[in-house]
Backbone as JSON, one array per atom type, in Angstrom:
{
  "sequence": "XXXXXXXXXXXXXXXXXXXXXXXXXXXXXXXXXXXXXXXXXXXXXXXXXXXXXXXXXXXXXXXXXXXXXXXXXXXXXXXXXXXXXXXXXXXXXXXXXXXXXXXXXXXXXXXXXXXXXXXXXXXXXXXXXXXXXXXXXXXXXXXXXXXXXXXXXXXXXXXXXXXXXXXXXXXXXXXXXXXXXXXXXXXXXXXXXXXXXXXXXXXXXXXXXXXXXXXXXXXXXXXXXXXXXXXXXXXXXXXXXXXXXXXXXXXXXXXXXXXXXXXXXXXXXXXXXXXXXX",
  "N": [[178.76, 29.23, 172.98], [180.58, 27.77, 170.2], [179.44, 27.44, 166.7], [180.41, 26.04, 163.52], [180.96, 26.18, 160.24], [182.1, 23.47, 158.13], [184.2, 21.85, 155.88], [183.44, 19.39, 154.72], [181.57, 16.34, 154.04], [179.55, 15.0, 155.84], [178.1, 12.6, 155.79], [179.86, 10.89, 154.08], [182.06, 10.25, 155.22], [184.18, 8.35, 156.12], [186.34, 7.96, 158.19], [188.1, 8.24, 161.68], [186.47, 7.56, 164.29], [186.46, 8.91, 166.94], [186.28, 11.77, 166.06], [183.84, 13.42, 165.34], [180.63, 13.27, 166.36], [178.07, 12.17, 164.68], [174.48, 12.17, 162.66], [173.71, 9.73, 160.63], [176.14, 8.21, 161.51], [175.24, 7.28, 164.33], [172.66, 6.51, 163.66], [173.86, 3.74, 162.04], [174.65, 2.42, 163.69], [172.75, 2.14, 165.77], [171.3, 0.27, 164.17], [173.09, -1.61, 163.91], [175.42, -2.59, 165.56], [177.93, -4.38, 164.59], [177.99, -3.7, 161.9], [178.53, -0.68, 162.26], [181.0, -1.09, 163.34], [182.48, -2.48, 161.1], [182.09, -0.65, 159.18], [182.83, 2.17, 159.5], [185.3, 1.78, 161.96], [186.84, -0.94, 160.54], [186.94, 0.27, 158.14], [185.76, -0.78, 156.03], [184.73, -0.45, 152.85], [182.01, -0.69, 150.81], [180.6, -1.42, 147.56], [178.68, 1.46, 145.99], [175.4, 1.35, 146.11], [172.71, 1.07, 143.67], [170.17, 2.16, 143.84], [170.84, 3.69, 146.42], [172.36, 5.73, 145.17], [170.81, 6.86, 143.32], [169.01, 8.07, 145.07], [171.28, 9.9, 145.73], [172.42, 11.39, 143.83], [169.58, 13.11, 143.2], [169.29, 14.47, 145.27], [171.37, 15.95, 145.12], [170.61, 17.64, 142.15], [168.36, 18.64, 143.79], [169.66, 20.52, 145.88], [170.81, 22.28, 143.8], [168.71, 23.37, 142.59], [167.86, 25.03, 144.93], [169.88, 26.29, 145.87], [170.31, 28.07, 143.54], [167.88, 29.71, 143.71], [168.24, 30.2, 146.25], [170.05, 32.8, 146.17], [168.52, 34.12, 144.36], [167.83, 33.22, 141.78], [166.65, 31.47, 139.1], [166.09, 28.24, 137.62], [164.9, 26.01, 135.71], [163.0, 22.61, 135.3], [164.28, 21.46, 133.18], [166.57, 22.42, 132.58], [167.8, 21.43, 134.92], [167.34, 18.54, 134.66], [169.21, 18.35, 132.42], [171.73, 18.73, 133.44], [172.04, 16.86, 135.71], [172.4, 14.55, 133.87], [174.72, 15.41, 133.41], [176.14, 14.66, 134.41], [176.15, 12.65, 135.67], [177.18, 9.51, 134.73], [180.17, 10.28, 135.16], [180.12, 10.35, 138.25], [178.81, 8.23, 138.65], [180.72, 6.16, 138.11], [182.7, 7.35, 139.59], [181.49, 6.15, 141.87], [181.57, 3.67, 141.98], [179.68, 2.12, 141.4], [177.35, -0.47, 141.46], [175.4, -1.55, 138.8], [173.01, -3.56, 137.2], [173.3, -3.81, 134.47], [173.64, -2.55, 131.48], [170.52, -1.67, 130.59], [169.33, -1.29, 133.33], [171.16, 0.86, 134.4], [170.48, 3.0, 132.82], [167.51, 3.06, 133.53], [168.01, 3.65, 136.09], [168.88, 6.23, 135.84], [166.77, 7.54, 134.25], [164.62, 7.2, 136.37], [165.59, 8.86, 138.74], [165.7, 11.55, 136.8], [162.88, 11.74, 136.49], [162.08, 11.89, 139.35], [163.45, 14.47, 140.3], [161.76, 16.5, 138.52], [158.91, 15.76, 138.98], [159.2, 16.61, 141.75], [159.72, 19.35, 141.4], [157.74, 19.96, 139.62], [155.56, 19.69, 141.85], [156.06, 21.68, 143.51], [155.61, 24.07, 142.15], [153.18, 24.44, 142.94], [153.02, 25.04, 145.25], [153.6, 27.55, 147.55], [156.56, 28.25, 149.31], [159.05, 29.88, 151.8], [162.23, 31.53, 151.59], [165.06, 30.17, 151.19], [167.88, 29.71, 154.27], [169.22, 28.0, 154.53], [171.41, 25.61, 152.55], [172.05, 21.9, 151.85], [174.09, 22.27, 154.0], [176.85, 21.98, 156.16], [176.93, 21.59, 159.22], [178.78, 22.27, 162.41], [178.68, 21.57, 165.76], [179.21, 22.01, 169.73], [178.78, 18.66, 172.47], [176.76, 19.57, 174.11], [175.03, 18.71, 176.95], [171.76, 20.44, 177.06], [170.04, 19.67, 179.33], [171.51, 19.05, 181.44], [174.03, 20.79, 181.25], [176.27, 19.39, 180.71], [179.22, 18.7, 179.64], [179.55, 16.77, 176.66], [182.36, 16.54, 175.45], [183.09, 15.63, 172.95], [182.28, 16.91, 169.7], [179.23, 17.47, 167.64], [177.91, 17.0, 164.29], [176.53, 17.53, 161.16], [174.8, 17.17, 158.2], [172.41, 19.69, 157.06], [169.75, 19.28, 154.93], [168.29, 21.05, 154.33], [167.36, 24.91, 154.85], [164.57, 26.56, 155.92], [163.28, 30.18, 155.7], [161.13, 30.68, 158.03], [158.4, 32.05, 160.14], [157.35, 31.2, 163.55], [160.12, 30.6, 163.52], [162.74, 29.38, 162.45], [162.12, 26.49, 159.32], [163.25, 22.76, 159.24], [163.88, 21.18, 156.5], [164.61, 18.06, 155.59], [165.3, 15.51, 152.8], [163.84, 12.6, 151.23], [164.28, 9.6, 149.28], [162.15, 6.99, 148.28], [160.93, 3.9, 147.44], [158.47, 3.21, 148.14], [155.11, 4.23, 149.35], [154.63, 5.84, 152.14], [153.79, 6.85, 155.75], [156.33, 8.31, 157.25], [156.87, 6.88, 160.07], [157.25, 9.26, 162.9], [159.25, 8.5, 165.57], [160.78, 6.74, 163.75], [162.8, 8.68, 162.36], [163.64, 10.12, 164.69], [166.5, 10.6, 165.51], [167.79, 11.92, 163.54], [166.38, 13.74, 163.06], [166.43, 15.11, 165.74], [168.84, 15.79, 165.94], [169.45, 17.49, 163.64], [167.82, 19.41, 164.96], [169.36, 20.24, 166.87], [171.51, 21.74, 165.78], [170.81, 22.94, 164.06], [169.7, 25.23, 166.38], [171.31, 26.46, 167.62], [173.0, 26.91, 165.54], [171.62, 29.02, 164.88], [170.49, 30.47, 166.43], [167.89, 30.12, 167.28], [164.74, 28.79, 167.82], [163.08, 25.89, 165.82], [160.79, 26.4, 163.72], [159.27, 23.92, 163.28], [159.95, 20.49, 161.91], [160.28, 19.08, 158.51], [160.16, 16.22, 156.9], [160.34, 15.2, 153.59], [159.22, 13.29, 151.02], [160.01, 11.26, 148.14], [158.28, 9.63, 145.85], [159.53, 6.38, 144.35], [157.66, 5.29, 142.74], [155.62, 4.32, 139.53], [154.07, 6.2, 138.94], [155.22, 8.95, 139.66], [155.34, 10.38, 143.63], [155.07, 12.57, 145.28], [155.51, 13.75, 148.73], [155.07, 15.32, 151.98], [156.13, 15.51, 155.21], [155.04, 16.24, 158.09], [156.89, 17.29, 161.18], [156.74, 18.59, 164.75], [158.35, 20.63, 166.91], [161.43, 20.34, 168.11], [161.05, 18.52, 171.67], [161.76, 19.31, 174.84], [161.93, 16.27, 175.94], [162.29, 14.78, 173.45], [164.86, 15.65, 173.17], [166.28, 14.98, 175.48], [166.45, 12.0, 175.17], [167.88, 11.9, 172.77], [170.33, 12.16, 173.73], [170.37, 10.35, 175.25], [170.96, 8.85, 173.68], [173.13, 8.97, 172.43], [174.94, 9.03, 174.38], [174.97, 6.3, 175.17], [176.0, 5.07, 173.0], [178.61, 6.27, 172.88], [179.77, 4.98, 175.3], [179.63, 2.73, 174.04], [181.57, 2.66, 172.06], [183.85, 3.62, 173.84], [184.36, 1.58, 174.96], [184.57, -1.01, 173.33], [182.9, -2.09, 172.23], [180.67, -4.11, 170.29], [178.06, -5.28, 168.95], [176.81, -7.78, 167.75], [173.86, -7.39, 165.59], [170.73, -9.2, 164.76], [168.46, -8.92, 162.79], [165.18, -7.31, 161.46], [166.77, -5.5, 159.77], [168.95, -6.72, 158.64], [167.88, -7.86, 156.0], [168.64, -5.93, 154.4], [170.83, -4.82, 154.72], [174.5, -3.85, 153.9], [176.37, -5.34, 154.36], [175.91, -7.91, 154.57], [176.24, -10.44, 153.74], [179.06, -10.69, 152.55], [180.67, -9.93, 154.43], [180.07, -9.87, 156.55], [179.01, -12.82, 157.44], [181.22, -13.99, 157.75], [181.98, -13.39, 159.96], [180.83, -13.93, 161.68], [180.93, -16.53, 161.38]],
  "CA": [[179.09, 28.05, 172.17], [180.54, 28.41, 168.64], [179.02, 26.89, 165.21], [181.31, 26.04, 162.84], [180.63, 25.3, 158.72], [182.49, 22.21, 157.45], [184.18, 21.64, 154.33], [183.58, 17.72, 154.43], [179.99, 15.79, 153.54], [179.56, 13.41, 156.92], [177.69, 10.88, 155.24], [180.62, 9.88, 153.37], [183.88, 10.33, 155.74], [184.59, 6.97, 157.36], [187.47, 7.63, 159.38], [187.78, 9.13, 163.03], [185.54, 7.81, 165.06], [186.42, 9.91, 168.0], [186.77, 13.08, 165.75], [182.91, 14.17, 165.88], [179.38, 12.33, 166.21], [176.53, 12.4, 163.4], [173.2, 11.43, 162.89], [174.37, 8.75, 160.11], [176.86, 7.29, 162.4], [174.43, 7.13, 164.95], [171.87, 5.2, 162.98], [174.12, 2.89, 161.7], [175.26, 2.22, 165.29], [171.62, 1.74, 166.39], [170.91, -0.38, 163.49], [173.59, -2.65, 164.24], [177.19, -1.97, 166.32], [178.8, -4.56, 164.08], [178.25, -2.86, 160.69], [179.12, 0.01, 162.29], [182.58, -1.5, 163.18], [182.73, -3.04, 159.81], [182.19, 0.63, 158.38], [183.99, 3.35, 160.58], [186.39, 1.61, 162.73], [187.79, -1.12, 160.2], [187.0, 1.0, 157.17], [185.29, -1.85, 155.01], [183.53, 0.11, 152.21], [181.21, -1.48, 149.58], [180.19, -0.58, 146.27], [177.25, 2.09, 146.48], [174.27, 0.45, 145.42], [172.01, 1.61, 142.52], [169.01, 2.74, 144.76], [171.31, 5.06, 146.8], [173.01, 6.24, 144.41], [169.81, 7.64, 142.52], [168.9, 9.04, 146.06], [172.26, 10.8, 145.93], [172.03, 12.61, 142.67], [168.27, 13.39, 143.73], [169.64, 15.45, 146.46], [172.54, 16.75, 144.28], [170.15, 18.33, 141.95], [167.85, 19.48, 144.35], [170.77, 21.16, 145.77], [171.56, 22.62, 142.66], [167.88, 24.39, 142.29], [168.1, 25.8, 146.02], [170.92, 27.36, 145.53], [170.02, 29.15, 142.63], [166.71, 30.15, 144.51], [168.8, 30.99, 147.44], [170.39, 34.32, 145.34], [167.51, 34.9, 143.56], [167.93, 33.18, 140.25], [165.42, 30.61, 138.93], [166.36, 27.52, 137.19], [163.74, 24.97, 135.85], [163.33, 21.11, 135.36], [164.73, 21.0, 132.18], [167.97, 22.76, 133.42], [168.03, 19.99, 136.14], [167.33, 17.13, 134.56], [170.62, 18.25, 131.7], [172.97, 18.64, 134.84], [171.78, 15.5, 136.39], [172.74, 14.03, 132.94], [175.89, 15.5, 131.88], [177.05, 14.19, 135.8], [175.58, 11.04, 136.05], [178.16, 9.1, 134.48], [181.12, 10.5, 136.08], [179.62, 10.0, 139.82], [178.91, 6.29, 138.63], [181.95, 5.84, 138.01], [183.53, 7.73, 141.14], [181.29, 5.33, 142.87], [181.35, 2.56, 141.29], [178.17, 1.8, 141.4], [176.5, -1.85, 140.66], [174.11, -1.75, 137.9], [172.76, -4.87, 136.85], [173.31, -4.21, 133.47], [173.53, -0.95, 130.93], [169.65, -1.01, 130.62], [169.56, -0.94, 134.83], [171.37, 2.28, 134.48], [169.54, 3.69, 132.32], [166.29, 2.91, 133.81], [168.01, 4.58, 137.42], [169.17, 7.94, 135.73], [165.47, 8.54, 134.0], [163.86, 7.62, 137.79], [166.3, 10.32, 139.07], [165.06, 12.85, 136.47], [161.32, 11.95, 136.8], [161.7, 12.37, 140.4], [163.13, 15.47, 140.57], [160.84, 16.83, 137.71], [157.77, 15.61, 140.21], [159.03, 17.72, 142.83], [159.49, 20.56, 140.97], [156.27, 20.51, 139.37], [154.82, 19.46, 142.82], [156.93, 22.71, 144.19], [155.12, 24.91, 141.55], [152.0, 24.3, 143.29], [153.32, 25.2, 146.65], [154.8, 28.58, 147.84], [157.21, 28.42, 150.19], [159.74, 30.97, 152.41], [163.24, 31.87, 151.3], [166.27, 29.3, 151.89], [168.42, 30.03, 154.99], [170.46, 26.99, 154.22], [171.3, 24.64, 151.69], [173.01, 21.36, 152.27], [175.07, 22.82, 154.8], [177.33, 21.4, 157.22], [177.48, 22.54, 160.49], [179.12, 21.47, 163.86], [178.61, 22.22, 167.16], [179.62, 21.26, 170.39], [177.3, 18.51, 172.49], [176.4, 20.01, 175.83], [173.7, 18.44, 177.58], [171.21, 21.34, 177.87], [169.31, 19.33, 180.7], [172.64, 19.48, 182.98], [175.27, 20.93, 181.17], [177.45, 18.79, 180.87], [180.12, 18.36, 177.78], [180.55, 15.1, 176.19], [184.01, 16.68, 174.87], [183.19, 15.74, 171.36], [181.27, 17.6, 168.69], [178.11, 17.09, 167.07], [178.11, 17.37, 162.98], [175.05, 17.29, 160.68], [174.49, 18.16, 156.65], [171.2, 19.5, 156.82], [169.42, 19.62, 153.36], [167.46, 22.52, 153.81], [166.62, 25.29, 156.09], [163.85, 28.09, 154.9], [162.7, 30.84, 156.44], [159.68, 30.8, 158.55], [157.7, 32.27, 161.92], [158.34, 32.46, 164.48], [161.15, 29.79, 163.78], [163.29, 28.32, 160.7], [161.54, 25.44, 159.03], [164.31, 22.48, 158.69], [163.32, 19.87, 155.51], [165.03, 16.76, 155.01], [164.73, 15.05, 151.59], [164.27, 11.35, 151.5], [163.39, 8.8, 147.89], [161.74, 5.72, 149.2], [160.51, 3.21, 146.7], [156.66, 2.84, 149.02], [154.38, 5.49, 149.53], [154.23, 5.21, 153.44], [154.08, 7.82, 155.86], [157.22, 8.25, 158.07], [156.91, 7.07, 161.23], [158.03, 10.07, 163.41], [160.37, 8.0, 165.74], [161.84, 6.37, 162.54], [163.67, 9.58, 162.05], [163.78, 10.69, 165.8], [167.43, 10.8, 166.37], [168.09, 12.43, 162.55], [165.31, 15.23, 163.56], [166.65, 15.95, 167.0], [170.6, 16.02, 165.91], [169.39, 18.96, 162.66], [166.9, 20.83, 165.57], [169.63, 20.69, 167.77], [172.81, 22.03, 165.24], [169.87, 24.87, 163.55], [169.16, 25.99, 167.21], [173.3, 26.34, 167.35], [173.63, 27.79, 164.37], [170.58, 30.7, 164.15], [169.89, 31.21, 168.01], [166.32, 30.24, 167.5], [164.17, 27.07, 167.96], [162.99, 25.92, 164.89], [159.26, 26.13, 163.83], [159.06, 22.65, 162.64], [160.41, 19.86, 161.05], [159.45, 18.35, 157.77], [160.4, 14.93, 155.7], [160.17, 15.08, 152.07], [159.76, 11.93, 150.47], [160.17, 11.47, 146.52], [158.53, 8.15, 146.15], [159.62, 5.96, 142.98], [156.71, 4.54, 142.07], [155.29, 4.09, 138.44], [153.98, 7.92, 138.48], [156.08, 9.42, 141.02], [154.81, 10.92, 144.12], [155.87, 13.75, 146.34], [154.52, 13.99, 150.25], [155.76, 16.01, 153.26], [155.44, 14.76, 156.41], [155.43, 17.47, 159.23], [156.27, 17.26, 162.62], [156.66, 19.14, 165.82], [159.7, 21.19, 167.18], [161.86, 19.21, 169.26], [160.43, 18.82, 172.93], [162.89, 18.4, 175.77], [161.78, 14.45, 176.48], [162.71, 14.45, 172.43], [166.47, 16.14, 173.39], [166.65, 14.13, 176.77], [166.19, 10.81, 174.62], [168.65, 12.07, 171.82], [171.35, 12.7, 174.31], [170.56, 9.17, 176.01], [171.17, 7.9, 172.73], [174.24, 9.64, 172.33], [175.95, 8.52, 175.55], [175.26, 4.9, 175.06], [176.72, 5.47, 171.28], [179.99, 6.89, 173.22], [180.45, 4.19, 175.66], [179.95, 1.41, 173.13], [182.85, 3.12, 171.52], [185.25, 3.48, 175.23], [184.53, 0.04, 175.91], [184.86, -1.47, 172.01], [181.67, -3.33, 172.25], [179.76, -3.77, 169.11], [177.92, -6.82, 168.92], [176.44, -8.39, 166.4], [172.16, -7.42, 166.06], [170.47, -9.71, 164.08], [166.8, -8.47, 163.07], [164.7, -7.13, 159.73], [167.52, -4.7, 158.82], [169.98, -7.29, 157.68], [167.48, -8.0, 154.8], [169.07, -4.62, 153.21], [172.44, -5.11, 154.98], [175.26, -3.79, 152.58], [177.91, -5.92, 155.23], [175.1, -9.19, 154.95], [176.79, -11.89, 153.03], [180.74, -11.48, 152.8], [181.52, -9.45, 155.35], [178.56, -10.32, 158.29], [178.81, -14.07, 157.67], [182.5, -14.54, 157.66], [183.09, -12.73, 161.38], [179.83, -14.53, 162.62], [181.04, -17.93, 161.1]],
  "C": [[179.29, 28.48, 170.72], [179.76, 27.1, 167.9], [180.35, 26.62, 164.41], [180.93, 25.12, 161.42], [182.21, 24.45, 158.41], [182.42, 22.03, 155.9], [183.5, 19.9, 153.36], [181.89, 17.17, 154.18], [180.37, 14.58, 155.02], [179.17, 12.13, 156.57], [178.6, 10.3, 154.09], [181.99, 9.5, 153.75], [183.4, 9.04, 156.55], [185.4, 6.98, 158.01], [187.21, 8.38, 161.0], [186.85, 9.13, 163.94], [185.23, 8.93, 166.06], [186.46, 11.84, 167.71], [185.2, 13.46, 166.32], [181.51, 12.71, 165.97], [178.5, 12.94, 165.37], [175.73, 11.19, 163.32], [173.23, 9.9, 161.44], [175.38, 7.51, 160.63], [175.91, 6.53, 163.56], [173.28, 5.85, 164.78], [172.32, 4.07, 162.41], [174.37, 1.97, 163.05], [173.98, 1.22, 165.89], [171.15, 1.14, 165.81], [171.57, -1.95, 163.53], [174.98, -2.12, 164.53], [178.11, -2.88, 165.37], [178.96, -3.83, 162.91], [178.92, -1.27, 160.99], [180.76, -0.13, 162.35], [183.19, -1.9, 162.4], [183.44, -1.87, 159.01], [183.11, 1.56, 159.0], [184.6, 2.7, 161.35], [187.43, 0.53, 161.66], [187.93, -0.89, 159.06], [186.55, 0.11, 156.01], [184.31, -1.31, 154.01], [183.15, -0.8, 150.69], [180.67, -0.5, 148.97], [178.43, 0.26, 146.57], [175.88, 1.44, 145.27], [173.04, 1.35, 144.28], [171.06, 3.04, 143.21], [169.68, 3.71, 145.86], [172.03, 5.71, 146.03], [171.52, 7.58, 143.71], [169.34, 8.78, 143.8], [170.27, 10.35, 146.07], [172.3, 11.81, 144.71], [170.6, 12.94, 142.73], [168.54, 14.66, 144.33], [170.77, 16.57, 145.81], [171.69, 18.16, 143.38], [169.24, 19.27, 142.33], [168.49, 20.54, 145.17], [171.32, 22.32, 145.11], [170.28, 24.16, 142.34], [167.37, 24.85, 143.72], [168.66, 26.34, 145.97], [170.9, 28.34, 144.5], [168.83, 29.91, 143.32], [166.86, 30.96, 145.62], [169.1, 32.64, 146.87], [170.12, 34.5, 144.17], [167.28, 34.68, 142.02], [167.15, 31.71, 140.07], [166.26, 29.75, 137.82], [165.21, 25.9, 137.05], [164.13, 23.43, 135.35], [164.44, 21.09, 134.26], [166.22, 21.24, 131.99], [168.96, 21.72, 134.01], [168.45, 19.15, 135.64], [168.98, 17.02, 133.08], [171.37, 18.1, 132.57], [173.03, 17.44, 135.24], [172.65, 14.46, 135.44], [173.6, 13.54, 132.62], [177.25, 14.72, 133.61], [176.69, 13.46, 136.15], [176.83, 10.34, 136.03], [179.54, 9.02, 134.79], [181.04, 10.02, 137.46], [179.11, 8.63, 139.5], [179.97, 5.63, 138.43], [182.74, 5.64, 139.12], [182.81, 6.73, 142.07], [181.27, 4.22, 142.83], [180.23, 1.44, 141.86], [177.85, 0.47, 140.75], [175.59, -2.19, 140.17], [174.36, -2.66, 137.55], [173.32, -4.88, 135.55], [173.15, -2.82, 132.64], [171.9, -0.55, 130.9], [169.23, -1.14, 132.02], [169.91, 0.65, 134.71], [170.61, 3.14, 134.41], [167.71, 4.13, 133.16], [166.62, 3.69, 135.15], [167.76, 5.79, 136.66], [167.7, 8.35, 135.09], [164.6, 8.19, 135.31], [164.71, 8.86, 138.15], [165.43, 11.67, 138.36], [163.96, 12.77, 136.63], [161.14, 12.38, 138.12], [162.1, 14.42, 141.08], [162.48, 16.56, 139.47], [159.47, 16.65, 138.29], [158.22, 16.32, 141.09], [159.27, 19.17, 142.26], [157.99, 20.97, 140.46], [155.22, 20.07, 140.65], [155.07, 21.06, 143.99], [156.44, 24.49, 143.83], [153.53, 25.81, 142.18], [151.65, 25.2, 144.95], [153.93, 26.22, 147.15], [155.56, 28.01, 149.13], [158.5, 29.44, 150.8], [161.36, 30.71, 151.42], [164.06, 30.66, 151.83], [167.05, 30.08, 152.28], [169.35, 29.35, 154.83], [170.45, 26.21, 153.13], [172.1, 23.51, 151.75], [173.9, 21.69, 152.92], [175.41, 22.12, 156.12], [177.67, 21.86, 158.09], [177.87, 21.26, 161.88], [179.03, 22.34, 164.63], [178.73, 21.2, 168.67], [178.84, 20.35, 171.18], [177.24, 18.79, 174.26], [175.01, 19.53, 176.03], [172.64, 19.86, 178.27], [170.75, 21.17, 179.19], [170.97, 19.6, 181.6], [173.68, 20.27, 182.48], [176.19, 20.77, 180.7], [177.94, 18.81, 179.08], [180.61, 17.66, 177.35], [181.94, 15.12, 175.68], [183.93, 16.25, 173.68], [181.82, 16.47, 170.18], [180.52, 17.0, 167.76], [178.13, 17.67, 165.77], [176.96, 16.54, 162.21], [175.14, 17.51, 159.54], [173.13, 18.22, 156.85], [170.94, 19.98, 155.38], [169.39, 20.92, 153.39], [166.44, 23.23, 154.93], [165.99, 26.23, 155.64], [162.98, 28.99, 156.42], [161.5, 31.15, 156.95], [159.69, 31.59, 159.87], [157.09, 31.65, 162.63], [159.87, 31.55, 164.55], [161.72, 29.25, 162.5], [162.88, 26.92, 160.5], [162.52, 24.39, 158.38], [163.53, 21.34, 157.67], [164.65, 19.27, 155.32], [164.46, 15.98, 153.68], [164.9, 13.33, 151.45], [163.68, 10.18, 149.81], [163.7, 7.75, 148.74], [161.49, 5.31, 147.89], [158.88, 2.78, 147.16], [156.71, 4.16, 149.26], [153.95, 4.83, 151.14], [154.41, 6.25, 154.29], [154.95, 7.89, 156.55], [156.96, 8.08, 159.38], [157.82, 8.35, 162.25], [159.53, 9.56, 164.27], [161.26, 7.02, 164.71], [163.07, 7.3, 162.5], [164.1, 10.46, 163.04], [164.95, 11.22, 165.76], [168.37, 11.76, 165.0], [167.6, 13.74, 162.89], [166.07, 15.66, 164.8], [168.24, 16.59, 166.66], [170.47, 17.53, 164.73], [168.44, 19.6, 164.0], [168.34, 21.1, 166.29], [171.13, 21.5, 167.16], [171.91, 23.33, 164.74], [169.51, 25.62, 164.79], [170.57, 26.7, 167.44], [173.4, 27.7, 166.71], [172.46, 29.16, 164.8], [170.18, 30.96, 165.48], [168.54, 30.95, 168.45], [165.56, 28.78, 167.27], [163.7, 27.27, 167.02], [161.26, 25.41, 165.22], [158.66, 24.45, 163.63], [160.04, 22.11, 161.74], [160.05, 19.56, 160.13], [160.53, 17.51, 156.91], [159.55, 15.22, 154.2], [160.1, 14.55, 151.16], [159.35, 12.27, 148.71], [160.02, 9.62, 146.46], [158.59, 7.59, 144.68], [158.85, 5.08, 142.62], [156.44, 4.66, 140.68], [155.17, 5.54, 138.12], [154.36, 8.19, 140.24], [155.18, 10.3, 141.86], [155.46, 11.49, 144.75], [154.72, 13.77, 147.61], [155.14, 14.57, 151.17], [154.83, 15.61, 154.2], [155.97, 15.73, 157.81], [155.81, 16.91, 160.55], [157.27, 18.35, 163.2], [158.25, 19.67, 166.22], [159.86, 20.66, 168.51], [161.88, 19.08, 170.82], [161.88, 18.43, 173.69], [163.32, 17.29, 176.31], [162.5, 14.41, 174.59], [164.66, 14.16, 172.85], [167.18, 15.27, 174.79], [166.87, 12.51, 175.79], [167.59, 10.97, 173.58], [170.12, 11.71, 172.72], [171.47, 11.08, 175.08], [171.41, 8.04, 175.07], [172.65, 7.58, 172.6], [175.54, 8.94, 173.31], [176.14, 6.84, 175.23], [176.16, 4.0, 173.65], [178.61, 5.66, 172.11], [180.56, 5.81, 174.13], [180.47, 2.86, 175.24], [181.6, 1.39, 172.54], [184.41, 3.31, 172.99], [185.38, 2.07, 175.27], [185.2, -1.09, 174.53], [184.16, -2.68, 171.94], [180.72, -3.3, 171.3], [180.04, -5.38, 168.8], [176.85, -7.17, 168.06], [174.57, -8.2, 166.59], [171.53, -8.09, 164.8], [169.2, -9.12, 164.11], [166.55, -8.32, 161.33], [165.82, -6.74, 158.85], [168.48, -5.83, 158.26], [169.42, -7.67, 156.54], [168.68, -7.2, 153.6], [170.34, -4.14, 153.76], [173.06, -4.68, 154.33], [176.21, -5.14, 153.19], [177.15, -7.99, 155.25], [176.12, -10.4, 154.53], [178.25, -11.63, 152.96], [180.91, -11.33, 153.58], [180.94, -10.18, 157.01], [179.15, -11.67, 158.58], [179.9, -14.47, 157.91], [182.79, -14.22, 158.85], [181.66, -13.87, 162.29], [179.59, -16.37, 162.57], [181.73, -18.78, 162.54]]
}
């Protein structure tokens, strides 16, 4: 089976359903089949909202001081938090982003730098192995290890961050929450199984563990990692169940409307939701 790195960021291409499957598509899918049809099939995109946005330059700069780390060159907060700065403004732009108001902004871009200024000085504290990866996008094809079989379309992932450990590469995901709470493991089941199963792909070797990374924006920011377990075969049997029922939602063109908590934080809630469900 080949690997293959990717020039593209998945969590932001909306077109092609049938090109590959990712763990973003996936969850939107399983969160609700119409937003997904809203989003990737009739391409309905809304303005990125404050609170992901700050998550996204979060990840940008942490990004930024992996990669220097990766080939051996050290770069500290104060580095960061100028970069973050001098590229804020531009990427609010490109996204056009909906701040309430100029002091809204403001008040995101210094959470941004406090948070990643808390994980660095939370990072200081902490050794950890060499990076193997850094935001890196990989695909691979999805063969059902249990039988075999080949769904005929390819599986595509950005994982944050893969570092070198024994007897297996340790993959971290980076996540800013606004609550200090600990991740439910199946919360992030089908995110965790889709990076074990693209790093086993890519490096030949089962991975020692997973870990979540949360950056929480509270008053004094907190940093927590939340470990778990390398992905069992009832995990990969479950992923793959997921997967299929994901694929023939999409043959059949059945995506039906799920009403529940998540439409609280809906992006599709009020013009788009209410007008197809009127």
């Amino acid at each position: 089976m080949t690997v293959e790195l990717l020039d593209f960021k998945t969590r932001d291409e909306p077109a092609g359903v049938w090109d590959y499957v990712s763990p973003s598509r996936l969850n939107l899918w399983l969160k609700c089949p119409l937003a997904f049809k809203l989003r990737y099939i009739d391409g309905v995109v809304t303005p990125t909202s404050p609170a992901m946005f700050v998550g996204r330059m979060v990840h940008q700069a942490l990004e930024c001081f992996y990669r220097h780390r990766q080939i051996g060159l050290a770069i500290n907060a104060a580095e960061l938090k100028k970069r973050l700065t001098e590229a804020w403004g531009p990427a609010a732009a490109a996204d056009k982003v909906a701040f309430k108001s100029q002091a809204d902004e403001q008040t995101c871009s210094k959470q941004a730098s406090d948070l990643v200024t808390a994980y660095l000085a939370h990072l200081a504290n902490n050794s950890e192995p060499h990076p193997l990866a850094v935001e890196t996008s990989v695909s691979a094809p999805l063969v059902d290890p249990m039988t075999g079989e080949d769904l005929g379309i390819p599986l595509v992932g950005v994982v944050d961050l893969v570092l070198a450990k024994e007897p297996g590469p340790l993959i971290v995901d980076f996540k800013t929450t606004s609550r200090s709470t600990a991740p439910l493991a199946v919360t992030h089941e089908v995110q965790l199984g889709v990076y074990a199963y693209l790093v086993r792909h890519a490096l030949g070797r089962c991975e020692s563990g997973l870990e979540i990374r949360q950056l929480v924006k509270t008053k004094t920011v907190q940093v927590a990692y939340a470990w778990h377990s390398p992905r069992s075969p009832q995990h990969t049997r479950r992923l793959f169940e997921v997967i299929r029922a994901y694929l023939d939602d999409l043959d059949r063109g059945r995506f039906v409307f799920r009403p529940g908590l998540a439409c609280q934080s809906c992006e599709y809630r009020d013009e788009h939701c209410r007008r197809w469900c009127a």
